[in-house]
Coordinates of C-alpha atoms in Angstrom, one line a residue:
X19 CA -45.1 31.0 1.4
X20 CA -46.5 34.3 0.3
X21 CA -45.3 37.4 2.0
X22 CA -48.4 39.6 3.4
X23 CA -48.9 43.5 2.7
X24 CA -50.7 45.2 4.4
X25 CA -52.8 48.3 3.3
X26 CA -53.2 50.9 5.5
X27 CA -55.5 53.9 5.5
X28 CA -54.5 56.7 7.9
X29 CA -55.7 59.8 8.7
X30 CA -55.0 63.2 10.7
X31 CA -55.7 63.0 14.4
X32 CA -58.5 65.1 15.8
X33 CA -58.9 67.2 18.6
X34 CA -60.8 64.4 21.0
X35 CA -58.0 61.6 20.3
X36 CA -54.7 61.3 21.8
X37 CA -53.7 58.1 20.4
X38 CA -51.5 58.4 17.4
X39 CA -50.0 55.2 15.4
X40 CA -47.5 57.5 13.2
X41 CA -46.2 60.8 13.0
X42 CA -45.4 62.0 9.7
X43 CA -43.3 65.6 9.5
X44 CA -45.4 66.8 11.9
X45 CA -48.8 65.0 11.3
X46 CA -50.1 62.9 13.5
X47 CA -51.8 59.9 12.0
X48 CA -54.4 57.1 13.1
X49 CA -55.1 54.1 11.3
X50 CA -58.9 53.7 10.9
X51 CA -58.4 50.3 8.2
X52 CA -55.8 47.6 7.0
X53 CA -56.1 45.7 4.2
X54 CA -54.3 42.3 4.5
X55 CA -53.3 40.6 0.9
X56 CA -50.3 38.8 -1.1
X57 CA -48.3 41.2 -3.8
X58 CA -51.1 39.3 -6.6
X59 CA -53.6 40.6 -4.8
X60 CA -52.1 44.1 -3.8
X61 CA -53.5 46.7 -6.4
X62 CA -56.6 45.3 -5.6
X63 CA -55.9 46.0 -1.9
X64 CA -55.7 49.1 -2.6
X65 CA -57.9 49.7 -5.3
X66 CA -60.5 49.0 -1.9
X67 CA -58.5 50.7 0.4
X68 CA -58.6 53.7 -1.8
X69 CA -62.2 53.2 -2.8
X70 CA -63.8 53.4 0.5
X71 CA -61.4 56.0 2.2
X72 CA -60.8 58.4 -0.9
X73 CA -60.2 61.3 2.1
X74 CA -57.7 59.1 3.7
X75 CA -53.5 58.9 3.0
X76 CA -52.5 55.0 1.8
X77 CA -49.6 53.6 3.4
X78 CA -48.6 50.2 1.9
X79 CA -46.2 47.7 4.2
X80 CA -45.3 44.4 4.1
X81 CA -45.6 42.1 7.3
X82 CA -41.7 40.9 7.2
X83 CA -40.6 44.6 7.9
X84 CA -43.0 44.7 11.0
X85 CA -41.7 41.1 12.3
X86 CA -38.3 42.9 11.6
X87 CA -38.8 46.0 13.4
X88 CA -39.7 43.6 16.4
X89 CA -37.2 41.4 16.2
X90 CA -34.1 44.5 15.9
X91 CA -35.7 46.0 18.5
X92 CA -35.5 43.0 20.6
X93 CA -31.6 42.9 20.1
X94 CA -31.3 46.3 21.0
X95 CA -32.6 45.6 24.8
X96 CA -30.6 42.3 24.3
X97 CA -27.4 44.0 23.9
X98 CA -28.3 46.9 26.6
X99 CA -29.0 44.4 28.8
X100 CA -25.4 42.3 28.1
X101 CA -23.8 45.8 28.3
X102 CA -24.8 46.5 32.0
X103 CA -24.3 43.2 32.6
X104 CA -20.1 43.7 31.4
X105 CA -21.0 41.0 28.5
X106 CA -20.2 41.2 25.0
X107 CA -22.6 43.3 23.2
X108 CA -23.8 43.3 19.3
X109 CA -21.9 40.6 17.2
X110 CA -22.6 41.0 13.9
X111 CA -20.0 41.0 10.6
X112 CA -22.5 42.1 7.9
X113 CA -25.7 44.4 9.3
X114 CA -28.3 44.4 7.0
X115 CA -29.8 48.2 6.0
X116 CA -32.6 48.2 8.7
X117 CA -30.3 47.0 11.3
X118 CA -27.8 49.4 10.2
X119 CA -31.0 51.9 10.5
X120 CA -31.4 51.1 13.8
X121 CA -27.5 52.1 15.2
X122 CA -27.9 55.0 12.4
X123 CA -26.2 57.2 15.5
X124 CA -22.5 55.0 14.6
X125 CA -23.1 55.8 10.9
X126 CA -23.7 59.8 11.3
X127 CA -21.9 60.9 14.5
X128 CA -18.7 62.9 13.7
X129 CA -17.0 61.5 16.8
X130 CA -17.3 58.0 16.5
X131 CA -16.2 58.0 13.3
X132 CA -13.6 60.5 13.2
X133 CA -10.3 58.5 12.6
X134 CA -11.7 56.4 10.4
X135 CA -11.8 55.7 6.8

């Protein structure tokens, strides 16, 4: 099975929309297209990406990271949920980089970690 990119076109927000999809230092972004293709086909996703929204910023994903995203954000109510309920929360021996992304608060705060080497 071929993984699927996606090809996205986004561009600034104006004044009469209030619906953003991503904010970007500060810049609030809509998506007006998506290009869906395999990595064969992905320079030419966004050859025609490109091509009909020259004006436009190209963002290029890949449909496992979305799925992904879901599913880690999933756990994360999962384990909330086990927490309030007194269960065991968040089992996991070897988080992979987006999950460790997701708890990136136990990676940088100085007082969990203090202690520890």
């Amino acid at each position: 099975m071929k993984t699927t990119y996606f090809v996205i076109a986004v561009r600034p927000i104006r004044d009469n929309e209030d619906e953003a999809d991503f904010i970007i230092n500060d810049e609030t972004l809509v998506i007006d297209a998506v290009e869906k293709c395999d990595l064969e086909n992905l320079t030419i996703g966004e050859e025609k990406i490109r091509k009909t929204f020259p004006k436009h910023k190209i963002m290029v994903t890949h449909l496992p990271l979305l799925e992904l995203f879901s599913l880690l954000s999933n756990i994360s109510e999962i384990e909330v949920e086990l927490i309030q309920e007194g269960l065991v929360a968040h089992v996991d021996s070897a988080p992979s980089r987006l999950g460790m992304a997701f708890d990136w608060e136990q990676k940088h705060n100085a007082t969990i970690q203090k202690g520890s080497c």
